[in-house]
PDB file of C-alpha atoms in Angstrom:
ATOM      1  CA  UNK A 187      -8.346   0.260 -21.435  1.00  0.00           C
ATOM      2  CA  UNK A 188     -11.467   1.584 -19.695  1.00  0.00           C
ATOM      3  CA  UNK A 189     -13.397  -1.573 -20.632  1.00  0.00           C
ATOM      4  CA  UNK A 190     -10.658  -3.809 -19.242  1.00  0.00           C
ATOM      5  CA  UNK A 191     -10.524  -1.844 -15.968  1.00  0.00           C
ATOM      6  CA  UNK A 192     -14.271  -2.305 -15.585  1.00  0.00           C
ATOM      7  CA  UNK A 193     -14.121  -6.071 -16.150  1.00  0.00           C
ATOM      8  CA  UNK A 194     -15.368  -7.808 -12.994  1.00  0.00           C
ATOM      9  CA  UNK A 195     -15.272 -11.272 -11.506  1.00  0.00           C
ATOM     10  CA  UNK A 196     -16.366 -12.869  -8.235  1.00  0.00           C
ATOM     11  CA  UNK A 197     -14.130 -14.157  -5.479  1.00  0.00           C
ATOM     12  CA  UNK A 198     -15.404 -15.436  -2.094  1.00  0.00           C
ATOM     13  CA  UNK A 199     -18.793 -14.000  -3.042  1.00  0.00           C
ATOM     14  CA  UNK A 200     -17.354 -10.505  -3.648  1.00  0.00           C
ATOM     15  CA  UNK A 201     -17.477  -8.826  -7.052  1.00  0.00           C
ATOM     16  CA  UNK A 202     -14.094  -7.302  -7.947  1.00  0.00           C
ATOM     17  CA  UNK A 203     -13.084  -5.193 -10.922  1.00  0.00           C
ATOM     18  CA  UNK A 204      -9.642  -5.132 -12.535  1.00  0.00           C
ATOM     19  CA  UNK A 205      -9.438  -1.428 -11.714  1.00  0.00           C
ATOM     20  CA  UNK A 206      -9.994  -2.121  -8.015  1.00  0.00           C
ATOM     21  CA  UNK A 207      -7.319  -4.791  -8.030  1.00  0.00           C
ATOM     22  CA  UNK A 208      -4.792  -2.524  -9.756  1.00  0.00           C
ATOM     23  CA  UNK A 209      -5.612   0.320  -7.385  1.00  0.00           C
ATOM     24  CA  UNK A 210      -5.091  -1.759  -4.251  1.00  0.00           C
ATOM     25  CA  UNK A 211      -1.939  -3.282  -5.703  1.00  0.00           C
ATOM     26  CA  UNK A 212      -0.551   0.214  -6.334  1.00  0.00           C
ATOM     27  CA  UNK A 213      -1.406   1.313  -2.778  1.00  0.00           C
ATOM     28  CA  UNK A 214       0.222  -1.881  -1.512  1.00  0.00           C
ATOM     29  CA  UNK A 215       3.370  -0.854  -3.364  1.00  0.00           C
ATOM     30  CA  UNK A 216       3.662   2.082  -0.932  1.00  0.00           C
ATOM     31  CA  UNK A 217       3.706  -0.230   2.088  1.00  0.00           C
ATOM     32  CA  UNK A 218       6.089  -2.398   0.091  1.00  0.00           C
ATOM     33  CA  UNK A 219       8.466   0.578  -0.200  1.00  0.00           C
ATOM     34  CA  UNK A 220       8.546   0.865   3.596  1.00  0.00           C
ATOM     35  CA  UNK A 221       9.011  -2.901   3.982  1.00  0.00           C
ATOM     36  CA  UNK A 222      11.858  -2.906   1.450  1.00  0.00           C
ATOM     37  CA  UNK A 223      13.754   0.006   3.037  1.00  0.00           C
ATOM     38  CA  UNK A 224      13.352  -1.285   6.588  1.00  0.00           C
ATOM     39  CA  UNK A 225      14.187  -4.885   5.756  1.00  0.00           C
ATOM     40  CA  UNK A 226      17.198  -3.666   3.752  1.00  0.00           C
ATOM     41  CA  UNK A 227      18.619  -2.004   6.862  1.00  0.00           C
ATOM     42  CA  UNK A 228      18.025  -5.185   8.853  1.00  0.00           C
ATOM     43  CA  UNK A 229      19.645  -7.307   6.144  1.00  0.00           C
ATOM     44  CA  UNK A 230      22.718  -5.037   6.017  1.00  0.00           C
ATOM     45  CA  UNK A 231      23.208  -5.241   9.791  1.00  0.00           C
ATOM     46  CA  UNK A 232      22.623  -8.979   9.989  1.00  0.00           C
ATOM     47  CA  UNK A 233      24.475  -9.892   6.802  1.00  0.00           C
ATOM     48  CA  UNK A 234      27.544  -7.789   7.609  1.00  0.00           C
ATOM     49  CA  UNK A 235      27.585  -7.837  11.437  1.00  0.00           C
ATOM     50  CA  UNK A 236      25.618 -10.981  12.314  1.00  0.00           C
ATOM     51  CA  UNK A 237      23.403  -9.021  14.746  1.00  0.00           C
ATOM     52  CA  UNK A 238      19.611  -9.403  14.798  1.00  0.00           C
ATOM     53  CA  UNK A 239      18.721  -5.744  15.372  1.00  0.00           C
ATOM     54  CA  UNK A 240      15.347  -5.727  17.144  1.00  0.00           C
ATOM     55  CA  UNK A 241      15.789  -1.991  17.829  1.00  0.00           C
ATOM     56  CA  UNK A 242      15.274  -1.302  14.122  1.00  0.00           C
ATOM     57  CA  UNK A 243      11.609  -0.321  14.539  1.00  0.00           C
ATOM     58  CA  UNK A 244      12.463   2.103  17.352  1.00  0.00           C
ATOM     59  CA  UNK A 245      15.188   3.695  15.204  1.00  0.00           C
ATOM     60  CA  UNK A 246      12.669   4.006  12.339  1.00  0.00           C
ATOM     61  CA  UNK A 247      10.387   5.825  14.778  1.00  0.00           C
ATOM     62  CA  UNK A 248      13.307   7.996  15.940  1.00  0.00           C
ATOM     63  CA  UNK A 249      13.916   9.093  12.342  1.00  0.00           C
ATOM     64  CA  UNK A 250      10.309  10.281  12.066  1.00  0.00           C
ATOM     65  CA  UNK A 251      10.538  12.098  15.417  1.00  0.00           C
ATOM     66  CA  UNK A 252      13.857  13.782  14.579  1.00  0.00           C
ATOM     67  CA  UNK A 253      12.433  15.074  11.291  1.00  0.00           C
ATOM     68  CA  UNK A 254       9.346  16.335  13.178  1.00  0.00           C
ATOM     69  CA  UNK A 255      11.600  18.106  15.711  1.00  0.00           C
ATOM     70  CA  UNK A 256      13.681  19.681  12.950  1.00  0.00           C
ATOM     71  CA  UNK A 257      10.500  21.063  11.378  1.00  0.00           C
ATOM     72  CA  UNK A 258       8.751  22.249  14.538  1.00  0.00           C
ATOM     73  CA  UNK A 259      11.702  23.425  16.643  1.00  0.00           C
ATOM     74  CA  UNK A 260      14.179  24.652  14.029  1.00  0.00           C
ATOM     75  CA  UNK A 261      11.933  25.320  11.023  1.00  0.00           C
ATOM     76  CA  UNK A 262      13.930  22.909   8.823  1.00  0.00           C
ATOM     77  CA  UNK A 263      11.785  21.672   5.928  1.00  0.00           C
ATOM     78  CA  UNK A 264      11.061  18.159   4.736  1.00  0.00           C
ATOM     79  CA  UNK A 265      13.802  17.738   2.125  1.00  0.00           C
ATOM     80  CA  UNK A 266      16.700  18.945   4.328  1.00  0.00           C
ATOM     81  CA  UNK A 267      15.288  16.771   7.136  1.00  0.00           C
ATOM     82  CA  UNK A 268      15.332  13.801   4.772  1.00  0.00           C
ATOM     83  CA  UNK A 269      19.139  14.148   4.793  1.00  0.00           C
ATOM     84  CA  UNK A 270      19.754  15.463   8.312  1.00  0.00           C
ATOM     85  CA  UNK A 271      17.524  13.079  10.285  1.00  0.00           C
ATOM     86  CA  UNK A 272      19.151   9.863   8.951  1.00  0.00           C
ATOM     87  CA  UNK A 273      22.602  11.397   9.593  1.00  0.00           C
ATOM     88  CA  UNK A 274      21.732  12.292  13.194  1.00  0.00           C
ATOM     89  CA  UNK A 275      20.098   8.937  13.946  1.00  0.00           C
ATOM     90  CA  UNK A 276      22.980   7.168  12.172  1.00  0.00           C
ATOM     91  CA  UNK A 277      25.424   8.924  14.517  1.00  0.00           C
ATOM     92  CA  UNK A 278      23.301   7.761  17.444  1.00  0.00           C
ATOM     93  CA  UNK A 279      23.536   4.225  16.014  1.00  0.00           C
ATOM     94  CA  UNK A 280      27.324   4.539  15.795  1.00  0.00           C
ATOM     95  CA  UNK A 281      27.455   5.502  19.491  1.00  0.00           C
ATOM     96  CA  UNK A 282      25.229   2.521  20.342  1.00  0.00           C
ATOM     97  CA  UNK A 283      27.459   0.176  18.373  1.00  0.00           C
ATOM     98  CA  UNK A 284      30.690   1.448  19.915  1.00  0.00           C
ATOM     99  CA  UNK A 285      29.450   1.476  23.513  1.00  0.00           C
ATOM    100  CA  UNK A 286      27.106  -1.522  23.718  1.00  0.00           C
ATOM    101  CA  UNK A 287      26.578  -3.679  20.626  1.00  0.00           C
ATOM    102  CA  UNK A 288      30.262  -4.240  19.824  1.00  0.00           C
ATOM    103  CA  UNK A 289      30.496  -6.334  22.995  1.00  0.00           C
ATOM    104  CA  UNK A 290      28.126  -8.941  21.523  1.00  0.00           C
ATOM    105  CA  UNK A 291      29.857  -9.970  18.294  1.00  0.00           C
ATOM    106  CA  UNK A 292      31.439 -13.109  19.733  1.00  0.00           C
ATOM    107  CA  UNK A 293      28.342 -14.177  21.653  1.00  0.00           C
ATOM    108  CA  UNK A 294      25.283 -16.159  20.593  1.00  0.00           C
ATOM    109  CA  UNK A 295      22.664 -14.376  18.439  1.00  0.00           C
ATOM    110  CA  UNK A 296      20.189 -14.589  21.326  1.00  0.00           C
ATOM    111  CA  UNK A 297      22.163 -12.051  23.348  1.00  0.00           C
ATOM    112  CA  UNK A 298      22.047  -9.515  20.537  1.00  0.00           C
ATOM    113  CA  UNK A 299      18.328 -10.077  20.042  1.00  0.00           C
ATOM    114  CA  UNK A 300      17.572  -9.603  23.749  1.00  0.00           C
ATOM    115  CA  UNK A 301      19.774  -6.510  24.039  1.00  0.00           C
ATOM    116  CA  UNK A 302      18.362  -4.774  20.974  1.00  0.00           C
ATOM    117  CA  UNK A 303      14.814  -5.675  22.080  1.00  0.00           C
ATOM    118  CA  UNK A 304      15.565  -4.007  25.420  1.00  0.00           C
ATOM    119  CA  UNK A 305      17.006  -0.970  23.639  1.00  0.00           C
ATOM    120  CA  UNK A 306      13.823  -0.710  21.571  1.00  0.00           C
ATOM    121  CA  UNK A 307      11.687  -0.667  24.731  1.00  0.00           C
ATOM    122  CA  UNK A 308      13.905   2.012  26.304  1.00  0.00           C
ATOM    123  CA  UNK A 309      13.878   4.254  23.204  1.00  0.00           C
ATOM    124  CA  UNK A 310      10.116   3.922  22.721  1.00  0.00           C
ATOM    125  CA  UNK A 311       9.530   4.550  26.433  1.00  0.00           C
ATOM    126  CA  UNK A 312      11.597   7.745  26.392  1.00  0.00           C
ATOM    127  CA  UNK A 313       9.661   9.166  23.444  1.00  0.00           C
ATOM    128  CA  UNK A 314       6.344   8.041  24.959  1.00  0.00           C
ATOM    129  CA  UNK A 315       7.154   9.834  28.220  1.00  0.00           C
ATOM    130  CA  UNK A 316       8.219  12.955  26.365  1.00  0.00           C
ATOM    131  CA  UNK A 317       5.476  13.184  23.716  1.00  0.00           C
ATOM    132  CA  UNK A 318       2.687  10.822  24.748  1.00  0.00           C
ATOM    133  CA  UNK A 319       1.114   8.093  22.644  1.00  0.00           C
ATOM    134  CA  UNK A 320      -1.142  10.203  20.447  1.00  0.00           C
ATOM    135  CA  UNK A 321       0.141  10.860  16.970  1.00  0.00           C
ATOM    136  CA  UNK A 322       1.448  14.229  15.784  1.00  0.00           C
ATOM    137  CA  UNK A 323       0.907  15.348  12.169  1.00  0.00           C
ATOM    138  CA  UNK A 324       3.778  16.056   9.779  1.00  0.00           C
ATOM    139  CA  UNK A 325       2.866  18.308   6.873  1.00  0.00           C
ATOM    140  CA  UNK A 326       3.456  17.104   3.315  1.00  0.00           C
ATOM    141  CA  UNK A 327       5.696  19.593   1.444  1.00  0.00           C
ATOM    142  CA  UNK A 328       3.748  21.817  -0.965  1.00  0.00           C
ATOM    143  CA  UNK A 329       5.633  20.541  -4.022  1.00  0.00           C
ATOM    144  CA  UNK A 330       4.366  17.025  -3.333  1.00  0.00           C
ATOM    145  CA  UNK A 331       0.718  17.914  -2.702  1.00  0.00           C
ATOM    146  CA  UNK A 332      -1.946  16.830  -5.165  1.00  0.00           C
ATOM    147  CA  UNK A 333      -2.393  13.649  -7.178  1.00  0.00           C
ATOM    148  CA  UNK A 334      -1.506  12.088 -10.505  1.00  0.00           C
ATOM    149  CA  UNK A 335      -4.121  10.383 -12.717  1.00  0.00           C
ATOM    150  CA  UNK A 336      -2.935   6.839 -13.495  1.00  0.00           C
ATOM    151  CA  UNK A 337      -6.065   5.956 -15.435  1.00  0.00           C
ATOM    152  CA  UNK A 338      -7.408   3.505 -12.876  1.00  0.00           C
ATOM    153  CA  UNK A 339      -6.872   5.732  -9.793  1.00  0.00           C
ATOM    154  CA  UNK A 340      -5.584   9.087  -8.625  1.00  0.00           C
ATOM    155  CA  UNK A 341      -2.191   8.470  -7.035  1.00  0.00           C
ATOM    156  CA  UNK A 342      -1.192  11.060  -4.388  1.00  0.00           C
ATOM    157  CA  UNK A 343       2.094  12.655  -5.460  1.00  0.00           C
ATOM    158  CA  UNK A 344       3.673  12.144  -2.062  1.00  0.00           C
ATOM    159  CA  UNK A 345       3.004   8.412  -2.113  1.00  0.00           C
ATOM    160  CA  UNK A 346       4.479   8.149  -5.603  1.00  0.00           C
ATOM    161  CA  UNK A 347       7.533  10.019  -4.264  1.00  0.00           C
ATOM    162  CA  UNK A 348       7.833   7.476  -1.415  1.00  0.00           C
ATOM    163  CA  UNK A 349       7.969   4.572  -3.873  1.00  0.00           C
ATOM    164  CA  UNK A 350      10.516   6.365  -6.101  1.00  0.00           C
ATOM    165  CA  UNK A 351      12.760   7.493  -3.205  1.00  0.00           C
ATOM    166  CA  UNK A 352      12.701   4.052  -1.569  1.00  0.00           C
ATOM    167  CA  UNK A 353      13.521   2.312  -4.865  1.00  0.00           C
ATOM    168  CA  UNK A 354      16.469   4.657  -5.553  1.00  0.00           C
ATOM    169  CA  UNK A 355      17.920   4.271  -2.041  1.00  0.00           C
ATOM    170  CA  UNK A 356      17.473   0.488  -2.074  1.00  0.00           C
ATOM    171  CA  UNK A 357      19.122   0.142  -5.474  1.00  0.00           C
ATOM    172  CA  UNK A 358      21.948   2.488  -4.444  1.00  0.00           C
ATOM    173  CA  UNK A 359      22.614   0.479  -1.291  1.00  0.00           C
ATOM    174  CA  UNK A 360      22.704  -2.764  -3.274  1.00  0.00           C
ATOM    175  CA  UNK A 361      25.181  -1.271  -5.766  1.00  0.00           C
ATOM    176  CA  UNK A 362      27.473  -0.054  -2.962  1.00  0.00           C
ATOM    177  CA  UNK A 363      27.510  -3.413  -1.182  1.00  0.00           C
ATOM    178  CA  UNK A 364      27.592  -5.728  -4.182  1.00  0.00           C
ATOM    179  CA  UNK A 365      29.393  -3.782  -6.917  1.00  0.00           C
ATOM    180  CA  UNK A 366      32.036  -1.586  -5.278  1.00  0.00           C
ATOM    181  CA  UNK A 367      35.424  -2.195  -3.702  1.00  0.00           C
ATOM    182  CA  UNK A 368      34.100  -0.852  -0.397  1.00  0.00           C
ATOM    183  CA  UNK A 369      31.363  -3.475  -0.388  1.00  0.00           C
ATOM    184  CA  UNK A 370      33.848  -6.203  -1.324  1.00  0.00           C
ATOM    185  CA  UNK A 371      36.116  -5.151   1.554  1.00  0.00           C
ATOM    186  CA  UNK A 372      33.200  -5.166   3.957  1.00  0.00           C
ATOM    187  CA  UNK A 373      32.044  -8.618   2.856  1.00  0.00           C
ATOM    188  CA  UNK A 374      35.592  -9.927   3.179  1.00  0.00           C
ATOM    189  CA  UNK A 375      35.852  -8.416   6.679  1.00  0.00           C
ATOM    190  CA  UNK A 376      32.771 -10.338   7.796  1.00  0.00           C
ATOM    191  CA  UNK A 377      34.297 -13.593   6.540  1.00  0.00           C
ATOM    192  CA  UNK A 378      37.902 -13.149   7.710  1.00  0.00           C
ATOM    193  CA  UNK A 379      38.498  -9.980   9.724  1.00  0.00           C
ATOM    194  CA  UNK A 380      42.151 -10.725  10.716  1.00  0.00           C
ATOM    195  CA  UNK A 381      43.196 -11.221   7.093  1.00  0.00           C
ATOM    196  CA  UNK A 382      41.502  -7.991   5.955  1.00  0.00           C
ATOM    197  CA  UNK A 383      43.024  -6.112   8.883  1.00  0.00           C
ATOM    198  CA  UNK A 384      46.469  -7.344   7.869  1.00  0.00           C
ATOM    199  CA  UNK A 385      46.066  -5.308   4.659  1.00  0.00           C
ATOM    200  CA  UNK A 386      45.769  -2.124   6.709  1.00  0.00           C
ATOM    201  CA  UNK A 387      41.950  -1.914   6.778  1.00  0.00           C
ATOM    202  CA  UNK A 388      40.465  -0.617  10.046  1.00  0.00           C
ATOM    203  CA  UNK A 389      37.859  -3.382  10.412  1.00  0.00           C
ATOM    204  CA  UNK A 390      36.268  -2.130  13.690  1.00  0.00           C
ATOM    205  CA  UNK A 391      35.679   1.292  12.123  1.00  0.00           C
ATOM    206  CA  UNK A 392      34.220  -0.343   8.997  1.00  0.00           C
ATOM    207  CA  UNK A 393      31.861  -2.416  11.135  1.00  0.00           C
ATOM    208  CA  UNK A 394      30.786   0.646  13.129  1.00  0.00           C
ATOM    209  CA  UNK A 395      30.040   2.623   9.960  1.00  0.00           C
ATOM    210  CA  UNK A 396      28.064  -0.313   8.594  1.00  0.00           C
ATOM    211  CA  UNK A 397      25.856  -0.391  11.666  1.00  0.00           C
ATOM    212  CA  UNK A 398      25.424   3.377  11.436  1.00  0.00           C
ATOM    213  CA  UNK A 399      24.461   3.004   7.761  1.00  0.00           C
ATOM    214  CA  UNK A 400      21.838   0.356   8.558  1.00  0.00           C
ATOM    215  CA  UNK A 401      20.390   2.591  11.277  1.00  0.00           C
ATOM    216  CA  UNK A 402      20.378   5.568   8.882  1.00  0.00           C
ATOM    217  CA  UNK A 403      18.318   3.496   6.418  1.00  0.00           C
ATOM    218  CA  UNK A 404      15.727   2.903   9.146  1.00  0.00           C
ATOM    219  CA  UNK A 405      15.668   6.626   9.990  1.00  0.00           C
ATOM    220  CA  UNK A 406      15.356   7.560   6.286  1.00  0.00           C
ATOM    221  CA  UNK A 407      12.307   5.304   6.060  1.00  0.00           C
ATOM    222  CA  UNK A 408      10.899   6.965   9.177  1.00  0.00           C
ATOM    223  CA  UNK A 409      11.150  10.407   7.544  1.00  0.00           C
ATOM    224  CA  UNK A 410       9.362   9.065   4.443  1.00  0.00           C
ATOM    225  CA  UNK A 411       6.630   7.588   6.661  1.00  0.00           C
ATOM    226  CA  UNK A 412       6.133  10.704   8.837  1.00  0.00           C
ATOM    227  CA  UNK A 413       3.666  12.564   6.528  1.00  0.00           C
ATOM    228  CA  UNK A 414       1.637   9.384   5.869  1.00  0.00           C
ATOM    229  CA  UNK A 415       1.399   7.972   9.387  1.00  0.00           C
ATOM    230  CA  UNK A 416       1.097  10.053  12.521  1.00  0.00           C
ATOM    231  CA  UNK A 417       4.468  10.517  14.238  1.00  0.00           C
ATOM    232  CA  UNK A 418       4.099   8.480  17.422  1.00  0.00           C
ATOM    233  CA  UNK A 419       6.231   6.181  19.612  1.00  0.00           C
ATOM    234  CA  UNK A 420       4.388   3.050  18.443  1.00  0.00           C
ATOM    235  CA  UNK A 421       4.850   3.507  14.696  1.00  0.00           C
ATOM    236  CA  UNK A 422       7.972   1.319  14.636  1.00  0.00           C
ATOM    237  CA  UNK A 423       6.446  -1.569  16.566  1.00  0.00           C
ATOM    238  CA  UNK A 424       3.525  -1.581  14.100  1.00  0.00           C
ATOM    239  CA  UNK A 425       5.961  -2.337  11.265  1.00  0.00           C
ATOM    240  CA  UNK A 426       8.735  -4.420  12.772  1.00  0.00           C
ATOM    241  CA  UNK A 427       6.996  -7.827  12.949  1.00  0.00           C
ATOM    242  CA  UNK A 428       6.078  -7.685   9.262  1.00  0.00           C
ATOM    243  CA  UNK A 429       9.557  -6.455   8.356  1.00  0.00           C
ATOM    244  CA  UNK A 430      11.210  -9.372  10.157  1.00  0.00           C
ATOM    245  CA  UNK A 431       8.924 -11.711   8.204  1.00  0.00           C
ATOM    246  CA  UNK A 432      10.053 -10.000   4.970  1.00  0.00           C
ATOM    247  CA  UNK A 433      13.721 -10.536   5.891  1.00  0.00           C
ATOM    248  CA  UNK A 434      13.099 -14.214   6.675  1.00  0.00           C
ATOM    249  CA  UNK A 435      11.230 -14.757   3.402  1.00  0.00           C
ATOM    250  CA  UNK A 436      13.875 -12.967   1.340  1.00  0.00           C
ATOM    251  CA  UNK A 437      16.724 -14.746   3.116  1.00  0.00           C
ATOM    252  CA  UNK A 438      18.565 -13.502   6.196  1.00  0.00           C
ATOM    253  CA  UNK A 439      21.355 -11.186   5.081  1.00  0.00           C
ATOM    254  CA  UNK A 440      20.311 -11.130   1.404  1.00  0.00           C
ATOM    255  CA  UNK A 441      20.308  -7.499   0.218  1.00  0.00           C
ATOM    256  CA  UNK A 442      18.462  -7.991  -3.068  1.00  0.00           C
ATOM    257  CA  UNK A 443      16.191 -10.571  -1.436  1.00  0.00           C
ATOM    258  CA  UNK A 444      15.018  -8.006   1.117  1.00  0.00           C
ATOM    259  CA  UNK A 445      14.367  -5.373  -1.549  1.00  0.00           C
ATOM    260  CA  UNK A 446      12.412  -7.579  -3.966  1.00  0.00           C
ATOM    261  CA  UNK A 447      10.510  -9.387  -1.218  1.00  0.00           C
ATOM    262  CA  UNK A 448       9.571  -6.120   0.516  1.00  0.00           C
ATOM    263  CA  UNK A 449       8.009  -4.595  -2.600  1.00  0.00           C
ATOM    264  CA  UNK A 450       6.361  -7.878  -3.673  1.00  0.00           C
ATOM    265  CA  UNK A 451       4.791  -8.574  -0.279  1.00  0.00           C
ATOM    266  CA  UNK A 452       3.476  -5.019  -0.067  1.00  0.00           C
ATOM    267  CA  UNK A 453       1.680  -5.529  -3.384  1.00  0.00           C
ATOM    268  CA  UNK A 454       0.404  -8.960  -2.264  1.00  0.00           C
ATOM    269  CA  UNK A 455      -0.918  -7.449   0.967  1.00  0.00           C
ATOM    270  CA  UNK A 456      -2.695  -4.712  -0.974  1.00  0.00           C
ATOM    271  CA  UNK A 457      -4.287  -7.100  -3.478  1.00  0.00           C
ATOM    272  CA  UNK A 458      -5.397  -9.403  -0.651  1.00  0.00           C
ATOM    273  CA  UNK A 459      -7.460  -6.513   0.748  1.00  0.00           C
ATOM    274  CA  UNK A 460      -9.555  -6.740  -2.411  1.00  0.00           C
ATOM    275  CA  UNK A 461      -9.942 -10.505  -2.574  1.00  0.00           C
ATOM    276  CA  UNK A 462     -10.222 -11.342   1.117  1.00  0.00           C
ATOM    277  CA  UNK A 463      -9.760  -8.320   3.462  1.00  0.00           C
ATOM    278  CA  UNK A 464      -9.744 -10.448   6.628  1.00  0.00           C
ATOM    279  CA  UNK A 465      -6.490 -12.118   5.534  1.00  0.00           C
ATOM    280  CA  UNK A 466      -4.595  -8.959   4.529  1.00  0.00           C
ATOM    281  CA  UNK A 467      -2.907  -8.586   7.920  1.00  0.00           C
ATOM    282  CA  UNK A 468      -1.768 -12.218   8.034  1.00  0.00           C
ATOM    283  CA  UNK A 469      -0.942 -13.055   4.407  1.00  0.00           C
ATOM    284  CA  UNK A 470       2.744 -12.071   4.858  1.00  0.00           C
ATOM    285  CA  UNK A 471       3.108 -14.468   7.780  1.00  0.00           C
ATOM    286  CA  UNK A 472       1.333 -17.218   5.852  1.00  0.00           C
ATOM    287  CA  UNK A 473       3.868 -16.773   3.045  1.00  0.00           C
ATOM    288  CA  UNK A 474       6.665 -16.887   5.638  1.00  0.00           C
ATOM    289  CA  UNK A 475       5.419 -20.230   6.982  1.00  0.00           C
ATOM    290  CA  UNK A 476       5.219 -21.710   3.481  1.00  0.00           C
ATOM    291  CA  UNK A 477       8.708 -20.467   2.561  1.00  0.00           C
ATOM    292  CA  UNK A 478      10.230 -21.774   5.794  1.00  0.00           C
ATOM    293  CA  UNK A 479       8.687 -25.203   5.142  1.00  0.00           C
ATOM    294  CA  UNK A 480       9.853 -25.414   1.529  1.00  0.00           C
ATOM    295  CA  UNK A 481      13.076 -23.356   1.601  1.00  0.00           C
ATOM    296  CA  UNK A 482      14.266 -22.665   5.170  1.00  0.00           C
ATOM    297  CA  UNK A 483      17.111 -20.334   4.084  1.00  0.00           C
ATOM    298  CA  UNK A 484      14.608 -18.000   2.314  1.00  0.00           C
ATOM    299  CA  UNK A 485      13.949 -17.306  -1.347  1.00  0.00           C
ATOM    300  CA  UNK A 486      17.298 -15.604  -1.975  1.00  0.00           C
ATOM    301  CA  UNK A 487      19.321 -16.877   0.982  1.00  0.00           C
ATOM    302  CA  UNK A 488      22.442 -18.964   0.531  1.00  0.00           C
ATOM    303  CA  UNK A 489      22.900 -22.393   2.017  1.00  0.00           C
ATOM    304  CA  UNK A 490      24.933 -22.448   5.236  1.00  0.00           C
TER     305      UNK A 490
END
């Protein structure tokens, strides 16, 4: 194994070992976990509600800030905050949906995009005015300090936890939407709300809870990201462009497409940093262009 990890080859004039490639691919898997969780929330909201939620990055940032506030103001630790912060931000999302976003369902997608983009600017501006633009640290819980020897690299325990937690939540969300009666009812409500309502289902409440669930996924990802990235008002805007590209590549509204594409593109981005570092920040968008040219509905999207 050691000999294989040390095997090297040249690419663009740079000598690369197998160990380096595996290490960067593993680190890319961590970004992929964030991409998968964030794009999953976007896919749930778009697939079920037909709203392009541009405020998703700001709500991701809000999740990180709420967890930071719970720790610093109330002394609530990381693991309770991992449950409480998504719940609190999800409730905020429910209020947004009931008061503002519900008015857009019968309008063109452009109105929803513009409104949620405006909401993102307002939310980010409020946190910027309150806490400034410099990042604030969030301490990794003691139980997740240290690293694990994978043979080709030492993997920080917290980053391994991020990948595991994101994978479990993504899989759980897919099971709920695709394999349960609740998910079937929700999918039916998006196709024919009057018929579903005639069976006694409160469709508006179901829609509201769906939006709150998508927002809670963004906030959950924000809590996971808080110890890795500094908690600051711009952390959501740094992710959101890439996440939208992930959703487009996977297929708008495709739950499994968002999950698989998020993890895969994170690994691709990480490996690209070894082969050609200058392209690592643009490789996702290059893939998006190619996919849109060859398969406009995305890799896992259904034909209209």
